[in-house]
Coordinates of C-alpha atoms and ligand atoms in Angstrom, one line a residue:
X1 CA 95.2 60.9 86.0
X2 CA 95.8 64.6 85.7
X3 CA 97.4 66.6 88.5
X4 CA 94.8 68.6 90.6
X5 CA 96.2 71.9 91.7
X6 CA 93.2 72.6 93.9
X7 CA 93.7 69.5 95.9
X8 CA 97.4 69.6 96.3
X9 CA 97.8 73.4 96.7
X10 CA 94.9 74.5 98.9
X11 CA 94.9 78.2 99.5
X12 CA 97.1 79.5 102.3
X13 CA 94.5 82.2 103.0
X14 CA 91.1 81.0 102.1
X15 CA 88.2 83.5 102.1
X16 CA 86.7 84.7 105.4
X17 CA 83.2 83.6 106.3
X18 CA 80.5 86.3 106.4
X19 CA 80.7 86.3 110.2
X20 CA 84.5 86.5 110.2
X21 CA 84.2 89.5 107.8
X22 CA 82.1 91.3 110.3
X23 CA 84.3 90.5 113.2
X24 CA 87.5 91.4 111.4
X25 CA 86.0 94.7 110.1
X26 CA 84.9 95.6 113.6
X27 CA 88.5 95.5 114.7
X28 CA 89.5 98.4 112.4
X29 CA 90.0 101.6 114.4
X30 CA 89.3 103.6 111.2
X31 CA 92.5 105.7 111.6
X32 CA 93.0 108.8 109.6
X33 CA 90.4 111.3 108.5
X34 CA 89.8 114.3 106.3
X35 CA 93.4 115.8 106.9
X36 CA 95.5 112.7 107.4
X37 CA 95.7 109.4 105.7
X38 CA 95.6 106.2 107.8
X39 CA 99.1 104.5 108.1
X40 CA 97.8 101.4 106.3
X41 CA 96.5 103.4 103.3
X42 CA 99.8 105.3 103.1
X43 CA 101.5 101.9 103.0
X44 CA 99.4 100.6 100.1
X45 CA 101.3 101.4 96.8
X46 CA 98.0 101.5 94.9
X47 CA 96.5 104.0 97.3
X48 CA 93.3 102.1 98.4
X49 CA 91.3 104.0 101.1
X50 CA 91.5 101.0 103.5
X51 CA 89.5 102.4 106.4
X52 CA 86.7 103.5 104.0
X53 CA 86.2 100.1 102.4
X54 CA 86.5 98.3 105.8
X55 CA 83.9 100.7 107.3
X56 CA 81.6 99.9 104.3
X57 CA 82.0 96.2 104.9
X58 CA 81.3 96.7 108.6
X59 CA 78.0 98.3 107.7
X60 CA 77.2 95.4 105.3
X61 CA 77.5 97.7 102.3
X62 CA 79.5 95.4 100.1
X63 CA 78.7 97.4 96.9
X64 CA 80.4 100.5 98.2
X65 CA 83.4 98.5 99.5
X66 CA 83.7 97.0 96.1
X67 CA 83.6 100.4 94.4
X68 CA 86.2 101.8 96.7
X69 CA 88.8 99.0 96.2
X70 CA 88.4 98.9 92.4
X71 CA 88.4 102.7 92.0
X72 CA 92.1 102.7 93.0
X73 CA 93.2 99.3 91.9
X74 CA 91.8 97.4 88.8
X75 CA 93.5 94.3 90.1
X76 CA 92.2 94.6 93.7
X77 CA 91.0 90.9 93.8
X78 CA 94.4 89.6 92.7
X79 CA 96.3 92.0 95.0
X80 CA 94.0 90.9 97.9
X81 CA 95.4 87.4 97.4
X82 CA 99.0 88.0 96.5
X83 CA 100.2 91.2 98.2
X84 CA 103.0 90.9 100.7
X85 CA 100.7 92.5 103.2
X86 CA 102.9 92.0 106.3
X87 CA 105.4 94.4 104.8
X88 CA 102.7 96.8 103.3
X89 CA 99.3 97.7 104.6
X90 CA 99.1 95.2 107.5
X91 CA 102.7 96.0 108.5
X92 CA 101.5 99.6 109.1
X93 CA 98.3 98.7 111.0
X94 CA 98.4 100.5 114.4
X95 CA 97.0 97.4 116.2
X96 CA 100.3 95.6 115.6
X97 CA 102.2 98.4 117.4
X98 CA 100.2 97.6 120.6
X99 CA 100.9 93.9 120.5
X100 CA 97.6 92.9 118.7
X101 CA 97.3 91.1 115.4
X102 CA 97.0 93.5 112.5
X103 CA 93.6 93.7 110.8
X104 CA 93.4 91.1 108.1
X105 CA 93.3 93.7 105.3
X106 CA 94.1 91.4 102.5
X107 CA 91.2 89.0 103.2
X108 CA 88.8 91.9 103.8
X109 CA 89.8 93.4 100.5
X110 CA 89.1 90.0 98.9
X111 CA 85.6 90.0 100.3
X112 CA 85.1 93.5 98.9
X113 CA 86.6 92.6 95.5
X114 CA 84.9 89.3 95.1
X115 CA 81.4 90.8 95.8
X116 CA 81.2 91.9 92.1
X117 CA 83.4 92.2 89.0
X118 CA 85.1 95.5 88.4
X119 CA 82.9 97.7 86.3
X120 CA 85.8 100.1 85.5
X121 CA 83.7 102.9 86.8
X122 CA 86.1 105.6 85.7
X123 CA 84.3 108.1 83.5
X124 CA 85.2 107.7 79.9
X125 CA 86.5 110.9 78.2
X126 CA 85.5 110.2 74.7
X127 CA 87.4 113.2 73.1
X128 CA 90.8 111.5 73.6
X129 CA 91.5 108.8 71.1
X130 CA 95.2 108.4 71.2
X131 CA 96.5 105.0 70.0
X132 CA 98.6 103.3 72.7
X133 CA 100.5 100.1 72.3
X134 CA 101.3 98.2 75.5
X135 CA 103.9 95.5 75.3
X136 CA 103.3 93.0 78.0
X137 CA 100.0 91.7 79.4
X138 CA 101.3 91.3 82.9
X139 CA 99.8 93.2 85.8
X140 CA 101.5 96.5 84.8
X141 CA 100.1 96.3 81.2
X142 CA 96.7 95.2 82.3
X143 CA 96.4 97.9 85.0
X144 CA 97.6 100.6 82.6
X145 CA 95.1 99.4 80.0
X146 CA 92.3 99.7 82.6
X147 CA 93.4 103.3 83.4
X148 CA 93.8 104.4 79.8
X149 CA 90.6 102.8 78.6
X150 CA 88.8 104.8 81.4
X151 CA 90.5 107.9 79.9
X152 CA 89.1 107.1 76.5
X153 CA 92.4 106.1 74.8
X154 CA 92.5 103.3 72.2
X155 CA 94.7 100.5 73.6
X156 CA 96.2 97.4 72.1
X157 CA 98.2 95.0 74.3
X158 CA 100.8 92.6 72.8
X159 CA 102.1 89.6 74.7
X160 CA 104.3 86.7 73.6
X161 CA 102.3 84.3 75.8
X162 CA 99.0 82.6 74.8
X163 CA 97.2 84.1 77.8
X164 CA 97.3 87.4 79.8
X165 CA 98.6 87.9 83.3
X166 CA 102.4 87.6 83.0
X167 CA 103.9 86.3 86.2
X168 CA 100.6 86.3 88.0
X169 CA 99.4 83.5 85.6
X170 CA 102.7 81.7 85.2
X171 CA 104.7 82.2 88.4
X172 CA 102.8 83.3 91.5
X173 CA 102.6 80.3 93.9
X174 CA 99.4 78.4 93.4
X175 CA 98.7 78.3 97.1
X176 CA 98.2 82.1 96.8
X177 CA 96.5 82.4 93.5
X178 CA 95.9 79.8 90.8
X179 CA 94.4 81.9 88.1
X180 CA 91.1 83.5 89.2
X181 CA 90.2 86.2 89.7
X182 CA 92.6 87.3 87.0
X183 CA 90.3 86.5 84.1
X184 CA 87.3 88.2 85.6
X185 CA 89.5 91.3 86.2
X186 CA 90.5 91.3 82.5
X187 CA 87.0 90.9 81.2
X188 CA 86.0 94.5 81.7
X189 CA 89.0 95.6 79.6
X190 CA 87.6 93.6 76.7
X191 CA 84.3 95.2 77.3
X192 CA 85.9 98.6 77.2
X193 CA 87.4 97.9 73.8
X194 CA 91.0 97.0 74.8
X195 CA 92.4 94.7 72.1
X196 CA 94.7 91.8 72.9
X197 CA 97.3 90.3 70.5
X198 CA 98.7 87.1 72.1
X199 CA 101.5 84.9 70.9
X200 CA 103.0 88.1 69.5
X201 CA 106.6 88.9 70.6
X202 CA 107.7 92.4 69.7
X203 CA 111.4 92.0 69.0
X204 CA 114.0 93.7 66.9
X205 CA 114.2 97.3 65.5
X206 CA 111.9 96.5 62.5
X207 CA 109.1 95.4 64.8
X208 CA 109.4 98.5 67.0
X209 CA 109.5 100.7 63.9
X210 CA 106.2 99.1 62.7
X211 CA 104.6 99.7 66.1
X212 CA 105.8 103.3 66.2
X213 CA 104.2 103.9 62.9
X214 CA 100.8 102.8 64.1
X215 CA 100.9 104.1 67.7
X216 CA 101.0 107.5 69.4
X217 CA 102.7 106.2 72.5
X218 CA 104.2 102.8 73.5
X219 CA 104.4 101.4 76.9
X220 CA 106.9 98.7 77.9
X221 CA 105.4 96.5 80.6
X222 CA 107.8 93.7 79.7
X223 CA 108.8 92.6 83.2
X224 CA 112.0 90.6 83.6
X225 CA 113.4 87.8 81.4
X226 CA 114.4 84.2 81.9
X227 CA 116.0 82.7 85.0
X228 CA 119.6 83.6 85.5
X229 CA 121.8 80.7 84.4
X230 CA 124.5 79.7 87.0
X231 CA 126.6 77.8 84.3
X232 CA 127.5 75.0 86.6
X233 CA 128.8 71.5 85.5
X234 CA 126.1 68.9 85.5
X235 CA 123.2 71.3 85.0
X236 CA 121.9 69.1 82.2
X237 CA 121.1 66.2 84.6
X238 CA 117.5 65.0 84.9
X239 CA 116.2 66.5 88.1
X240 CA 117.9 69.9 87.8
X241 CA 115.2 72.5 87.1
X242 CA 115.1 76.2 86.6
X243 CA 112.6 78.0 88.9
X244 CA 110.4 79.7 86.3
X245 CA 110.1 76.6 84.2
X246 CA 109.4 74.5 87.3
X247 CA 106.6 76.9 88.5
X248 CA 105.1 77.3 85.0
X249 CA 104.8 73.6 84.6
X250 CA 103.1 73.3 88.0
X251 CA 100.7 76.1 87.3
X252 CA 99.8 74.5 83.9
X253 CA 98.9 71.4 85.9
X254 CA 101.8 69.3 84.6
X255 CA 104.4 69.5 87.4
X256 CA 108.0 68.5 86.8
X257 CA 109.1 65.4 88.8
X258 CA 110.5 66.0 92.3
X259 CA 112.3 63.3 94.2
X260 CA 112.6 62.6 97.9
X261 CA 115.4 65.2 98.5
X262 CA 115.2 68.6 96.9
X263 CA 117.8 71.3 97.1
X264 CA 116.8 74.9 96.2
X265 CA 119.5 77.3 95.3
X266 CA 118.9 80.9 96.0
X267 CA 117.7 83.2 98.8
X268 CA 114.9 85.3 97.4
X269 CA 111.1 85.0 97.5
X270 CA 111.1 82.8 94.4
X271 CA 113.4 80.4 96.2
X272 CA 111.0 80.3 99.2
X273 CA 108.1 79.6 96.8
X274 CA 109.7 76.7 94.9
X275 CA 110.9 75.2 98.2
X276 CA 107.4 75.2 99.6
X277 CA 106.0 73.9 96.2
X278 CA 108.5 71.0 96.2
X279 CA 107.3 70.1 99.7
X280 CA 103.7 70.1 98.5
X281 CA 104.7 68.0 95.5
X282 CA 106.0 65.2 97.8
X283 CA 109.6 65.9 98.6
X284 CA 110.4 64.6 102.1
X285 CA 113.4 66.8 102.6
X286 CA 113.8 70.3 101.2
X287 CA 117.0 72.3 101.8
X288 CA 117.7 75.9 100.7
X289 CA 121.3 76.6 99.9
X290 CA 122.2 80.3 100.0
X291 CA 125.6 81.9 99.6
X292 CA 125.2 84.7 102.1
X293 CA 123.8 84.6 105.7
X294 CA 120.2 84.6 106.9
X295 CA 120.2 88.4 107.5
X296 CA 121.3 89.0 103.9
X297 CA 118.5 86.9 102.3
X298 CA 116.4 89.0 99.9
X299 CA 113.3 87.0 100.8
X300 CA 110.8 88.7 103.2
X301 CA 111.5 87.7 106.8
X302 CA 107.9 86.4 107.2
X303 CA 108.3 84.2 104.1
X304 CA 111.5 82.6 105.6
X305 CA 109.7 82.0 108.9
X306 CA 106.7 80.4 107.1
X307 CA 109.0 78.1 105.1
X308 CA 110.8 77.1 108.3
X309 CA 107.5 76.3 110.0
X310 CA 106.7 74.0 107.1
X311 CA 109.9 72.1 107.7
X312 CA 112.2 73.6 105.1
X313 CA 115.9 73.6 106.2
X314 CA 118.5 76.2 105.3
X315 CA 122.2 75.9 104.6
X316 CA 123.5 79.5 104.7
X317 CA 126.9 80.6 103.5
X318 CA 127.2 77.8 101.0
X319 CA 127.2 77.8 97.2
X320 CA 126.8 74.9 94.7
X321 CA 129.8 74.3 92.5
X322 CA 128.7 71.2 90.5
X323 CA 125.7 68.8 90.1
X324 CA 126.7 65.2 90.5
X325 CA 125.3 62.1 88.8
X326 CA 125.3 60.2 85.5
X327 CA 121.9 60.7 83.9
X328 CA 119.8 61.6 87.0
X329 CA 120.9 64.0 89.7
X330 CA 122.4 62.3 92.7
X331 CA 124.0 65.1 94.7
X332 CA 125.3 68.6 94.7
X333 CA 128.9 69.5 95.6
X334 CA 128.9 72.8 97.5
X335 CA 131.5 75.1 99.0
X336 CA 131.3 77.1 102.2
X337 CA 131.5 80.9 101.8
X338 CA 132.6 83.7 104.0
X339 CA 131.3 87.3 103.8
X340 CA 133.6 90.1 103.0
X341 CA 132.1 93.3 104.4
X342 CA 132.6 96.5 102.4
X343 CA 131.4 99.8 103.8
X344 CA 128.5 101.3 101.8
X345 CA 127.8 98.2 99.8
X346 CA 126.4 94.7 100.3
X347 CA 128.8 92.2 101.8
X348 CA 130.2 89.8 99.1
X349 CA 130.5 86.0 99.6
X350 CA 134.0 84.5 99.0
X351 CA 134.6 80.8 98.7
X352 CA 136.6 79.3 101.6
X353 CA 139.4 77.2 99.9
X354 CA 138.9 73.4 100.2
X355 CA 135.7 73.8 102.4
X356 CA 133.7 71.4 100.2
X357 CA 130.8 69.2 101.1
X358 CA 128.2 67.2 99.2
X359 CA 124.4 67.2 99.7
X360 CA 122.5 64.2 98.5
X361 CA 119.7 65.2 96.3
X362 CA 117.5 63.9 93.5
X363 CA 116.0 67.3 92.6
X364 CA 117.6 70.7 92.4
X365 CA 115.7 73.9 91.7
X366 CA 117.8 76.9 90.7
X367 CA 116.2 80.2 91.8
X368 CA 118.9 82.8 91.6
X369 CA 116.9 85.6 89.9
X370 CA 115.6 86.7 86.5
X371 CA 117.6 88.3 83.8
X372 CA 117.1 92.0 82.7
X373 CA 115.6 92.6 79.2
X374 CA 118.6 94.8 78.2
X375 CA 118.1 93.9 74.5
X376 CA 115.4 96.6 74.5
X377 CA 118.1 99.3 74.4
X378 CA 119.4 97.8 71.1
X379 CA 115.9 97.9 69.6
X380 CA 114.7 101.3 70.8
X381 CA 116.9 104.4 70.6
X382 CA 117.3 106.3 73.8
X383 CA 116.4 103.5 76.3
X384 CA 119.0 103.2 79.0
X385 CA 119.5 100.7 81.8
X386 CA 121.2 101.4 85.1
X387 CA 121.8 98.8 87.9
X388 CA 119.5 96.4 86.0
X389 CA 116.6 98.8 85.7
X390 CA 115.2 100.7 82.7
X391 CA 115.5 104.4 83.5
X392 CA 112.2 106.3 83.6
X393 CA 111.0 109.6 85.1
X394 CA 109.4 108.3 88.4
X395 CA 106.6 110.9 88.1
X396 CA 105.2 109.7 84.8
X397 CA 107.0 106.6 83.7
X398 CA 108.5 108.3 80.6
X399 CA 111.8 106.9 79.3
X400 CA 114.5 108.9 77.7
X401 CA 112.8 108.3 74.4
X402 CA 109.7 110.5 74.8
X403 CA 107.3 108.2 72.9
X404 CA 108.1 105.3 75.2
X405 CA 106.9 104.8 78.7
X406 CA 107.6 101.9 81.1
X407 CA 106.7 100.5 84.5
X408 CA 106.6 97.4 86.6
X409 CA 109.4 94.9 87.1
X410 CA 111.4 96.3 84.1
X411 CA 111.9 99.6 86.1
X412 CA 112.5 97.9 89.4
X413 CA 109.0 96.9 90.7
X414 CA 108.8 93.7 92.7
X415 CA 105.1 93.0 93.3
X416 CA 101.7 93.2 91.6
X417 CA 100.6 96.1 93.7
X418 CA 103.7 98.1 92.7
X419 CA 102.9 97.2 89.1
X420 CA 99.5 98.9 89.6
X421 CA 101.2 101.9 91.1
X422 CA 103.5 102.3 88.1
X423 CA 100.6 101.8 85.8
X424 CA 98.6 104.6 87.4
X425 CA 101.5 107.0 87.2
X426 CA 102.3 106.1 83.6
X427 CA 98.6 106.5 82.6
X428 CA 98.7 110.1 83.7
X429 CA 102.0 110.6 81.9
X430 CA 100.8 109.0 78.7
X431 CA 97.5 110.9 78.8
X432 CA 99.3 114.2 79.2
X433 CA 101.8 113.3 76.5
X434 CA 99.0 112.5 74.1
X435 CA 97.2 115.8 74.9
X436 CA 100.5 117.6 74.2
X437 CA 101.0 115.8 70.9
X438 CA 97.5 116.7 69.8
Ligands
FAD1 C1 108.1 83.1 91.2 C2 107.5 84.5 91.4 C3 106.6 84.6 92.5 C4 106.0 85.9 92.7 N1 105.1 86.0 93.7 C5 104.5 87.2 94.0 C6 103.5 87.4 95.0 O1 103.2 86.4 95.7 N2 103.0 88.6 95.2 C7 103.3 89.7 94.4 O2 102.8 90.8 94.6 N3 104.3 89.6 93.4 C8 104.9 88.4 93.2 N4 105.8 88.2 92.2 C9 106.2 89.4 91.5 C10 105.1 89.8 90.4 O3 104.7 88.7 89.7 C11 105.7 90.9 89.5 O4 106.2 92.0 90.2 C12 104.7 91.4 88.5 O5 104.1 90.3 87.7 C13 105.4 92.3 87.5 O6 104.4 92.7 86.5 P1 104.9 93.2 85.1 O7 103.7 93.4 84.3 O8 105.9 94.3 85.2 O9 105.8 92.0 84.4 P2 105.4 90.5 84.1 O10 104.4 89.9 85.1 O11 106.7 89.7 84.0 O12 104.7 90.6 82.7 C14 105.4 90.9 81.5 C15 104.7 90.3 80.3 O13 105.3 90.9 79.1 C16 105.6 89.8 78.2 N5 106.7 90.3 77.3 C17 108.0 90.6 77.7 N6 108.7 91.0 76.6 C18 107.8 91.0 75.6 C19 107.9 91.3 74.1 N7 109.1 91.7 73.6 N8 106.9 91.1 73.3 C20 105.7 90.6 73.9 N9 105.5 90.3 75.2 C21 106.6 90.5 76.0 C22 106.0 88.7 79.1 O14 106.0 87.4 78.5 C23 105.0 88.8 80.2 O15 103.8 88.1 79.9 C24 106.4 87.0 91.9 C25 107.3 86.8 90.9 C26 107.8 85.6 90.6 C27 108.8 85.5 89.5
SF4_2 S1 96.3 96.4 97.4 FE1 97.7 95.1 98.7 S2 98.9 96.6 99.9 FE2 97.1 97.7 99.1 S3 95.6 97.5 100.8 FE3 95.2 95.9 99.3 S4 96.3 94.1 100.2 FE4 97.2 95.9 101.2

C-alpha cells in the first residue's frame, strides 16, 4: 500500500470558506494610502499591495484580487501557503499591536491566488530578445523567468532535478505545501515560451564556457547544496538520516522508516520541520538536541512554540558525539555544552568535560544546515563568496563577473518570498545589462 501524503499530512492552514473570507477581509483596516504604504505591505518582500487585494476580496471582486497578487508575485499561491507570515506581513499588522489577532493575510492571499491561474499579465516588450540562461528551477529561477518572459527576453532554465521547484518541491514541509499550486504557477511560463532543460547539471568550467557562448546573460539561482555532514562515528547505522534526504523521500511518497524514539539534531527551521514530520510518521517521542540555548535557536520563535505544542521536547546545550548500535541505531551519546559569550559575535558552545549522557533512539535526523555551493567560484572567473554568500550588487543582483547575476538562497535568501524579491531585482538588472550590451 502506498503512503498517502494527503491523509497523513493534512494542511496546517486549510483554505478559508467563502464566508470566512468575507469575515476576515472585513477585519482589515486598509491602512496606508496614496502617500504611505501599509505596514503589512512594507513587510512583504515581494511588495504585494495587501490592503488593495483584501479590499477587492471584501467587495467580492476576486478577479481584481487575483490580478493584484500575481502582478507583484508570480508565485503568490505558493507564498500564500509557505511564507513565514508571523515574521513578515502578519507580524506587521496593526491589529496585533492592539492585542487582536492579525488579519490572516496568508489565507486571504491564497483565496485570491487560487481564484484563477496567473496569466503573467505583464506587457511583453517584443523588441528585447536577449538570451538568458537561468541555472536552477527553484523559486528564484522560476520567478525570474516570469519577470524576464514578461519583458520579452528569451529564457532557458537548467536544473539538475527531473522536475521544477527546487526546495519548494523537494523540501518544504508537506503540511504546508505538497506540490500544488507550483505546477499551475509554472504553466504560464511554458506558455510564454520559457524553455526547461531538466536532469541537466551545469558543472565545470567547460560547461559554463559552452553556456556563455550561447547566452547573453547567465543567472545563478542555484540555492544551497547538500546537508552539512557532522562526521560523527556511527553515522552509517540504519535509522540515521540526513534531513534533506529524509524530507525528499517523504515528499516523493516513500518516507524513510522512523522508529518509536526520534532524535533530531539541529536548531533551525529545518530541524523543526523534520521533528514535526517524524511525529506525523508515527514516532511516539521526538527530542530536538541543540548545542546552544533556546534563545540562540535560528528557528522562528513561533515554529518552536508550535513544535512544543505538538509534544516535541527539547534538549538544549547538548551536542551528539557518536551514534550507538551495531546495525540499527540504538542510542546517541551526547555531551553537555556551555556558551562562551564574545562581545560583538554569536556565543560559541564549548563541551563540558565528562558531562556525557545517552539518549535512547531508533531514529536520528541530522538537520544542521546546508552546504554552500562554493565550487562555482572555481568554474566561473570573478565569483566570490563571503560568509557563505555569493557576493552580488544588492540593487541588481549582478556578481563581480558582469555577465553573471545571482539571487535567492545562494546570496543569503531564506524563504520563497525573498527568492521572489531577489528575482525581481535581478530581472531589472539583467534587462538593463542586455539593453547596454545591445
Ligand atoms: C527543509 C526546508 C524547509 C523550508 N521551508 C520553507 C517554508 O516553509 N517557507 C519558505 O518560504 N521557505 C522555506 N524554505 C526555504 C526555501 O525553500 C528557499 O529559500 C528557496 O527554495 C530558495 O530558492 P532558490 O531558488 O534560491 O533555491 P532552491 O530552491 O534550492 O533551488 C535551486 C535549484 O537549482 C538546482 N541547481 C543547483 N545547482 C545546479 C547546477 N549546477 N546545475 C543545475 N541545477 C542546479 C537545484 O537542484 C535546485 O533545484 C525551506 C527550505 C528547506 C531546506
Ligand atoms: S507574499 Fe508572503 S509576506 Fe508577502 S503578503 Fe503574501 S503571505 Fe505575506
